[in-house]
Every structure is written in structure tokens, then in C-alpha cells.
Amino acid sequence: MKILTAEQLSEADKITIKKQDITSEELMERAATLVFNEIHNRLNGAPIPIKIFCGIGNNGGDGLVIARHLIQHGYHVTVYVVNYSDKRSDDFLANYEKLKNITNDWPQLIKSEENFPDINTGDFVIDAMFGIGLNRPIEGWVAKLVKSINDSKAFTLAIDMPSGLFSDKVPGKDAAVIEADFTLSFQAPKLVFFLPETMDYVGDLQILDIGLDREHLGQISSMNHLIGKIEAASIYKPRKINSHKGDYGHALIVGGSYGKIGSVLLTATAALKTGTGLCSLYIPKCGYNIVQTGLPEAMVLTDRDNEQLSSYPENFEADVVCFGMGAGTSQKAVEALKDMLHTVKSPVVIDADGLNILSKNRKLLDFLPKNSVLTPHPGELKRLIGDWSDDFEKLDKAKDFSKRYNVVLVVKGAHTFTIKNEEVYVNNSGNPGMATAGSGDVLSGVITSLIGQSYEPLSAAILGVFLHGLSGDIAASELGYESLLAGDIANNIGIAVKNLFRNEMKDSEGN
């Protein structure tokens, strides 16, 4: 699914109005009615106080439409107009009149802090103050109103965009932004919904298809993409009946050190669970018995050193190599990575200590094979690309790094970002239980396996990240977040592949 900007969506609105021969008011009615339907389906007539805070622009107009439908269906609704300006949009005014025609409880005007209503924990608050059109920080008494809503701890639903949140930049440290529990947004996701610095304002997210012109949407160019089940399934390659283990790649996992053999064991397990035909590990001698006992399906080669890597195996042919998990950053490990980079010419996967070695020995970056995949968590990324002022600058720096070294960057997080040159792919599977030791080692094994099975490295990274998250979702549904272990993620990869073609897990719209 394309992630679009505010400008692209505004243009899509205009073209839809023209091509479908409707008014902007009719498009607003369509969109806001879809929001009402979602609310009505969930509340099912529950007699809870609903307090709708409407701005005086089109987002406020959406709020007025929602209010009208809720009142007509018997809900206990109070509408507040946040009067931050004397100007009103035409569609706001039209829907204000429609609301007056169906109720004697006209909207209450908020013009200062003195007019603030009481908001209780059990209230249902709908934020329709600013939406996607905001271009400057919320200030003054309106900022205090936002704080009052947040402090109330009432359940808060944001319409299109939490008020105070920008579509193209991160709010300031003390900015007034609605902290929504749920956001219902229109037609296409916005990048700011998925950035670590801003995603908590959004809460749970659902994208509503409001029927914007399909032809125009198809022609819009976007460098940012949301990856859900539909997109991941389109990458997957079914297996042929007439095949053997040699058709699915030989993966070599290089890493481990004394006390950290479990990391490579997890990576190798994930590679085999993802379908690698053959899997070998190159590890220090101290890990031999552990791996042979813990993963009999794998083959083991040992370094001459007992406790750490010191070299790369000579004359060893593999379809794909993964380096770094548990390797440490000693000079011996540095030499092992150097040996690998001077030996292997096809794309490699580098994770964990492999990334730390690269950040400390930056000349080695020039020897990375084209289209190699690097899988940093935020700390490892900072060591590779330097500090950033906010998440938008982080993305720009990550794109520059990808272009300079011709690599795929997998930036791990709640929404993992896969970056190749200017293209950004935002993952939409996974859960908080996956914030556990070894989860990243499993991800490296999944991506490595897919590359060995002849997926292009970028496709392997996108599909691998989604399968990894989906496997975590499946495991968490049985075990809960707190009990989820990295091994559980690895062991559910096969079920995740099967679930690519079922409907019960989260799709690309966050349902």
C-alpha cells in the first residue's frame, strides 16, 4: 500500500470531486459516514457520554457529520466547537446547519480556557479539531485544551490525524498533540503514523477507503510503502513439487563466541525453518557440541580458535552468508570479517557485532558486496550513520547510507523500515512481545534463508521482516507478550507462511 503525503491526498480529493461529479461536501459526508459506521459497530448503542471536539475547518466538518449520525442513532452526544479563529470552511458551515436541523442541543462554543468542559475517564472523546491540514504548532488556550483531553484519560478517537501532529515533521518536545487511543484515517496511511517518535500519538490505526479515484491513486508515485499481508504474499514464491534440498540454497551462518553460541543457533534455526535446503555454521570450537546437539539438521565447521572467531573458512561455497551474531568485536573477529568480505562476492547479511565492527572499521564498508543486507537496531544504526535530530532526518541519513554503499538497510523497531536507495518499506506485522533477546538473530536467519532461495535481497528483506513479525503475532496469540521467546518466533515461521493466505491476521490497513 502506498504511503501518501498530505499534498498528494489533497490533490486526490480534488480529482475525485471532479471525476465523480460530486461536491466536497458530499465527499465529506461519505468519509465521515464511514467513521460513524466504525464507531456504531463497536459501541452498538452503548449509553456512554460522547464528546466531540470540532475545529472550524474540514476536520471539524467531519466531526459534525459524525455527530449528526450518532445523535440520529440515539447516542448521548455533546459537540464542542473549538473557536480558534473567526474563519470557517464552507463544508463546516453547511454541516453545522444540518446538525442544527436535527437537534436542539446546538454545539457549545469554546473560546477560552474558561469554557473548557469537564472530561471524565469514562467519556468517549472524538478529536476532530485539526486533522491533516495543520501547518503550525497548537498554542495558547487550544494547547491547554489538548492537555486537558490527554490528562482526562478518556478514550480518544482521532479523525484522520491526531490534532497537533504534522504529516511531514516531528512535533517539538513540549508540543501539544492529542494522544489518541485509536485513529481512523482516510484512504492512505501517512509516514508519521509509523515513526518511533510519533507513532504513540496515533494509537491503534485503521485506514478507511473513502472511494477516492482509483485511476489517479494508481498513478501517484510514492517512495514510501506499507507492507501488510497482501504485499508480502505477492512476493512469496511457491515451491515446485519436483524439487530437492539443493534447490533451496546453502546458507552459511558465521558468528558466535564463548557464552554467545545461542545467537547463531537461533539464526540457523530460523534459516532452516524458513526453508533453507542446507545450513552450515562456522563457529569457535567451544560451540561445536552445543550446535550439534541443539540443531542436528545443521552442519558445523569450527574455527581454529576455541573461544572466538579468527578467520573465514577457506574454499567454502555457500549461496548466502550471514555474519555477526555473537561474534564480538575483538581484533580476531575483525580479521574474520575482513576475510569474508575479501572472499564472498555475492550479497551477504550482516547483523549485530558484524555491524559494530563495520562502524569501527569504516573502510570495510567499501568491500560490502552489492545489495548486501544490514540489519541494525537503533543503536547500531546510530553508530553506522551518525546522530540525527529527528526520525525524518534519520530516514534521510539511512537513505544516503544505502545509496553510498549500495546496500539494503533493515532498521529494526516496532515498525521495521527496509530501505534501498530512496525507497522505504514500512512493516506492519509484529508486537511488543518481540522486544526480547535473540529476536533480531531470528530475523537475520529468515532473511538469509530467503536470499539463499534466490529471492532478490530487497524482496528477501521485505518478506522476511513481515514473516518474522507475523510469526511473532502467531506465537503471542498463544503465549502472550511477556512469555514470547525468540525461539518461539523461529518455530512459528512455517505457520506464518501458511497464514499469508488467510484473513485472520492483521492486514495492510491495520485491521
mmCIF file of N, CA and C in Angstrom, residues 225-289:
data_model
loop_
_atom_site.group_PDB
_atom_site.id
_atom_site.type_symbol
_atom_site.label_atom_id
_atom_site.label_comp_id
_atom_site.label_asym_id
_atom_site.label_seq_id
_atom_site.Cartn_x
_atom_site.Cartn_y
_atom_site.Cartn_z
ATOM 1 N N HIS A 225 6.116 2.836 1.272
ATOM 2 C CA HIS A 225 5.137 1.768 1.096
ATOM 3 C C HIS A 225 4.890 1.072 2.432
ATOM 4 N N LEU A 226 3.630 0.763 2.712
ATOM 5 C CA LEU A 226 3.275 -0.017 3.890
ATOM 6 C C LEU A 226 3.120 -1.473 3.485
ATOM 7 N N ILE A 227 3.825 -2.346 4.176
ATOM 8 C CA ILE A 227 3.820 -3.771 3.839
ATOM 9 C C ILE A 227 2.924 -4.531 4.805
ATOM 10 N N GLY A 228 1.838 -5.042 4.267
ATOM 11 C CA GLY A 228 0.937 -5.904 5.011
ATOM 12 C C GLY A 228 0.890 -7.275 4.365
ATOM 13 N N LYS A 229 -0.116 -8.034 4.723
ATOM 14 C CA LYS A 229 -0.191 -9.413 4.240
ATOM 15 C C LYS A 229 -0.311 -9.500 2.719
ATOM 16 N N ILE A 230 -1.108 -8.629 2.139
ATOM 17 C CA ILE A 230 -1.304 -8.669 0.685
ATOM 18 C C ILE A 230 0.013 -8.435 -0.041
ATOM 19 N N GLU A 231 0.745 -7.419 0.407
ATOM 20 C CA GLU A 231 2.020 -7.102 -0.240
ATOM 21 C C GLU A 231 3.048 -8.217 -0.032
ATOM 22 N N ALA A 232 3.095 -8.769 1.172
ATOM 23 C CA ALA A 232 4.041 -9.844 1.444
ATOM 24 C C ALA A 232 3.713 -11.098 0.636
ATOM 25 N N ALA A 233 2.433 -11.430 0.546
ATOM 26 C CA ALA A 233 2.034 -12.620 -0.206
ATOM 27 C C ALA A 233 2.401 -12.500 -1.682
ATOM 28 N N SER A 234 2.398 -11.282 -2.199
ATOM 29 C CA SER A 234 2.742 -11.088 -3.620
ATOM 30 C C SER A 234 4.216 -11.357 -3.896
ATOM 31 N N ILE A 235 5.052 -11.326 -2.859
ATOM 32 C CA ILE A 235 6.487 -11.590 -3.022
ATOM 33 C C ILE A 235 6.784 -13.083 -2.927
ATOM 34 N N TYR A 236 5.994 -13.797 -2.150
ATOM 35 C CA TYR A 236 6.265 -15.212 -1.857
ATOM 36 C C TYR A 236 6.295 -16.065 -3.116
ATOM 37 N N LYS A 237 7.275 -16.997 -3.175
ATOM 38 C CA LYS A 237 7.414 -17.922 -4.298
ATOM 39 C C LYS A 237 7.013 -19.332 -3.863
ATOM 40 N N PRO A 238 5.928 -19.877 -4.386
ATOM 41 C CA PRO A 238 5.542 -21.247 -4.026
ATOM 42 C C PRO A 238 6.600 -22.252 -4.486
ATOM 43 N N ARG A 239 6.696 -23.342 -3.768
ATOM 44 C CA ARG A 239 7.654 -24.390 -4.130
ATOM 45 C C ARG A 239 7.092 -25.299 -5.216
ATOM 46 N N LYS A 240 7.978 -25.782 -6.080
ATOM 47 C CA LYS A 240 7.592 -26.763 -7.080
ATOM 48 C C LYS A 240 7.591 -28.151 -6.457
ATOM 49 N N ILE A 241 6.692 -28.989 -6.925
ATOM 50 C CA ILE A 241 6.615 -30.350 -6.392
ATOM 51 C C ILE A 241 7.913 -31.105 -6.670
ATOM 52 N N ASN A 242 8.424 -30.975 -7.864
ATOM 53 C CA ASN A 242 9.635 -31.696 -8.259
ATOM 54 C C ASN A 242 10.864 -30.869 -7.893
ATOM 55 N N SER A 243 11.264 -30.936 -6.612
ATOM 56 C CA SER A 243 12.410 -30.169 -6.149
ATOM 57 C C SER A 243 13.154 -30.950 -5.073
ATOM 58 N N HIS A 244 14.350 -30.500 -4.748
ATOM 59 C CA HIS A 244 15.156 -31.154 -3.714
ATOM 60 C C HIS A 244 15.899 -30.080 -2.916
ATOM 61 N N LYS A 245 16.613 -30.509 -1.881
ATOM 62 C CA LYS A 245 17.236 -29.536 -0.969
ATOM 63 C C LYS A 245 18.222 -28.611 -1.676
ATOM 64 N N GLY A 246 18.826 -29.084 -2.747
ATOM 65 C CA GLY A 246 19.765 -28.233 -3.464
ATOM 66 C C GLY A 246 19.120 -27.047 -4.156
ATOM 67 N N ASP A 247 17.788 -27.118 -4.329
ATOM 68 C CA ASP A 247 17.074 -26.019 -4.980
ATOM 69 C C ASP A 247 16.813 -24.847 -4.037
ATOM 70 N N TYR A 248 17.053 -25.036 -2.746
ATOM 71 C CA TYR A 248 16.653 -24.030 -1.777
ATOM 72 C C TYR A 248 17.824 -23.429 -1.013
ATOM 73 N N GLY A 249 19.004 -23.560 -1.591
ATOM 74 C CA GLY A 249 20.136 -22.797 -1.098
ATOM 75 C C GLY A 249 20.899 -23.438 0.050
ATOM 76 N N HIS A 250 22.184 -23.095 0.082
ATOM 77 C CA HIS A 250 23.065 -23.494 1.180
ATOM 78 C C HIS A 250 23.477 -22.216 1.900
ATOM 79 N N ALA A 251 23.019 -22.062 3.128
ATOM 80 C CA ALA A 251 23.308 -20.862 3.924
ATOM 81 C C ALA A 251 24.446 -21.164 4.890
ATOM 82 N N LEU A 252 25.359 -20.212 5.008
ATOM 83 C CA LEU A 252 26.445 -20.311 5.981
ATOM 84 C C LEU A 252 26.257 -19.219 7.025
ATOM 85 N N ILE A 253 26.145 -19.607 8.291
ATOM 86 C CA ILE A 253 25.977 -18.677 9.404
ATOM 87 C C ILE A 253 27.322 -18.574 10.124
ATOM 88 N N VAL A 254 27.882 -17.376 10.192
ATOM 89 C CA VAL A 254 29.212 -17.173 10.771
ATOM 90 C C VAL A 254 29.081 -16.266 11.985
ATOM 91 N N GLY A 255 29.518 -16.765 13.146
ATOM 92 C CA GLY A 255 29.433 -15.941 14.344
ATOM 93 C C GLY A 255 29.650 -16.765 15.587
ATOM 94 N N GLY A 256 29.227 -16.220 16.711
ATOM 95 C CA GLY A 256 29.348 -16.912 17.984
ATOM 96 C C GLY A 256 30.683 -16.656 18.666
ATOM 97 N N SER A 257 30.668 -16.780 19.962
ATOM 98 C CA SER A 257 31.870 -16.715 20.795
ATOM 99 C C SER A 257 31.525 -17.398 22.113
ATOM 100 N N TYR A 258 32.521 -17.554 22.976
ATOM 101 C CA TYR A 258 32.270 -18.252 24.245
ATOM 102 C C TYR A 258 31.147 -17.545 25.009
ATOM 103 N N GLY A 259 30.091 -18.276 25.346
ATOM 104 C CA GLY A 259 28.955 -17.714 26.056
ATOM 105 C C GLY A 259 27.892 -17.124 25.155
ATOM 106 N N LYS A 260 28.156 -17.072 23.854
ATOM 107 C CA LYS A 260 27.187 -16.463 22.923
ATOM 108 C C LYS A 260 26.950 -17.350 21.700
ATOM 109 N N ILE A 261 26.969 -18.640 21.917
ATOM 110 C CA ILE A 261 26.694 -19.577 20.826
ATOM 111 C C ILE A 261 25.193 -19.645 20.532
ATOM 112 N N GLY A 262 24.387 -19.333 21.530
ATOM 113 C CA GLY A 262 22.932 -19.381 21.328
ATOM 114 C C GLY A 262 22.453 -18.473 20.217
ATOM 115 N N SER A 263 23.151 -17.357 19.990
ATOM 116 C CA SER A 263 22.719 -16.417 18.958
ATOM 117 C C SER A 263 22.772 -17.037 17.572
ATOM 118 N N VAL A 264 23.880 -17.697 17.246
ATOM 119 C CA VAL A 264 23.981 -18.318 15.921
ATOM 120 C C VAL A 264 23.069 -19.536 15.812
ATOM 121 N N LEU A 265 22.820 -20.187 16.932
ATOM 122 C CA LEU A 265 21.898 -21.321 16.932
ATOM 123 C C LEU A 265 20.489 -20.845 16.571
ATOM 124 N N LEU A 266 20.080 -19.703 17.106
ATOM 125 C CA LEU A 266 18.785 -19.129 16.752
ATOM 126 C C LEU A 266 18.731 -18.738 15.280
ATOM 127 N N THR A 267 19.803 -18.135 14.781
ATOM 128 C CA THR A 267 19.839 -17.723 13.381
ATOM 129 C C THR A 267 19.732 -18.923 12.451
ATOM 130 N N ALA A 268 20.482 -19.965 12.757
ATOM 131 C CA ALA A 268 20.452 -21.166 11.924
ATOM 132 C C ALA A 268 19.092 -21.854 11.995
ATOM 133 N N THR A 269 18.499 -21.905 13.186
ATOM 134 C CA THR A 269 17.164 -22.496 13.333
ATOM 135 C C THR A 269 16.160 -21.745 12.472
ATOM 136 N N ALA A 270 16.203 -20.412 12.520
ATOM 137 C CA ALA A 270 15.282 -19.608 11.727
ATOM 138 C C ALA A 270 15.499 -19.823 10.238
ATOM 139 N N ALA A 271 16.761 -19.942 9.819
ATOM 140 C CA ALA A 271 17.053 -20.174 8.401
ATOM 141 C C ALA A 271 16.448 -21.494 7.933
ATOM 142 N N LEU A 272 16.621 -22.537 8.741
ATOM 143 C CA LEU A 272 16.061 -23.839 8.367
ATOM 144 C C LEU A 272 14.534 -23.819 8.411
ATOM 145 N N LYS A 273 13.963 -23.158 9.396
ATOM 146 C CA LYS A 273 12.502 -23.081 9.493
ATOM 147 C C LYS A 273 11.902 -22.262 8.346
ATOM 148 N N THR A 274 12.705 -21.395 7.745
ATOM 149 C CA THR A 274 12.223 -20.584 6.620
ATOM 150 C C THR A 274 12.405 -21.303 5.290
ATOM 151 N N GLY A 275 13.074 -22.456 5.318
ATOM 152 C CA GLY A 275 13.126 -23.255 4.105
ATOM 153 C C GLY A 275 14.472 -23.459 3.480
ATOM 154 N N THR A 276 15.549 -23.043 4.145
ATOM 155 C CA THR A 276 16.882 -23.293 3.614
ATOM 156 C C THR A 276 17.099 -24.798 3.392
ATOM 157 N N GLY A 277 17.642 -25.129 2.211
ATOM 158 C CA GLY A 277 17.878 -26.533 1.916
ATOM 159 C C GLY A 277 19.001 -27.122 2.746
ATOM 160 N N LEU A 278 20.084 -26.359 2.875
ATOM 161 C CA LEU A 278 21.241 -26.775 3.650
ATOM 162 C C LEU A 278 21.703 -25.594 4.491
ATOM 163 N N CYS A 279 22.116 -25.875 5.708
ATOM 164 C CA CYS A 279 22.599 -24.812 6.589
ATOM 165 C C CYS A 279 23.859 -25.278 7.300
ATOM 166 N N SER A 280 24.914 -24.486 7.171
ATOM 167 C CA SER A 280 26.167 -24.746 7.876
ATOM 168 C C SER A 280 26.474 -23.579 8.797
ATOM 169 N N LEU A 281 27.160 -23.863 9.892
ATOM 170 C CA LEU A 281 27.613 -22.817 10.798
ATOM 171 C C LEU A 281 29.134 -22.844 10.879
ATOM 172 N N TYR A 282 29.740 -21.684 10.904
ATOM 173 C CA TYR A 282 31.173 -21.553 11.159
ATOM 174 C C TYR A 282 31.320 -20.816 12.470
ATOM 175 N N ILE A 283 31.825 -21.519 13.496
ATOM 176 C CA ILE A 283 31.814 -21.008 14.862
ATOM 177 C C ILE A 283 33.118 -21.376 15.566
ATOM 178 N N PRO A 284 33.413 -20.746 16.707
ATOM 179 C CA PRO A 284 34.555 -21.195 17.511
ATOM 180 C C PRO A 284 34.348 -22.634 17.988
ATOM 181 N N LYS A 285 35.446 -23.311 18.303
ATOM 182 C CA LYS A 285 35.364 -24.727 18.692
ATOM 183 C C LYS A 285 34.469 -24.951 19.909
ATOM 184 N N CYS A 286 34.400 -23.948 20.793
ATOM 185 C CA CYS A 286 33.629 -24.139 22.027
ATOM 186 C C CYS A 286 32.142 -24.364 21.761
ATOM 187 N N GLY A 287 31.673 -24.006 20.572
ATOM 188 C CA GLY A 287 30.256 -24.150 20.280
ATOM 189 C C GLY A 287 29.884 -25.428 19.561
ATOM 190 N N TYR A 288 30.873 -26.266 19.261
ATOM 191 C CA TYR A 288 30.609 -27.441 18.420
ATOM 192 C C TYR A 288 29.533 -28.354 19.014
ATOM 193 N N ASN A 289 29.727 -28.785 20.254
ATOM 194 C CA ASN A 289 28.781 -29.729 20.853
ATOM 195 C C ASN A 289 27.403 -29.102 21.036
#
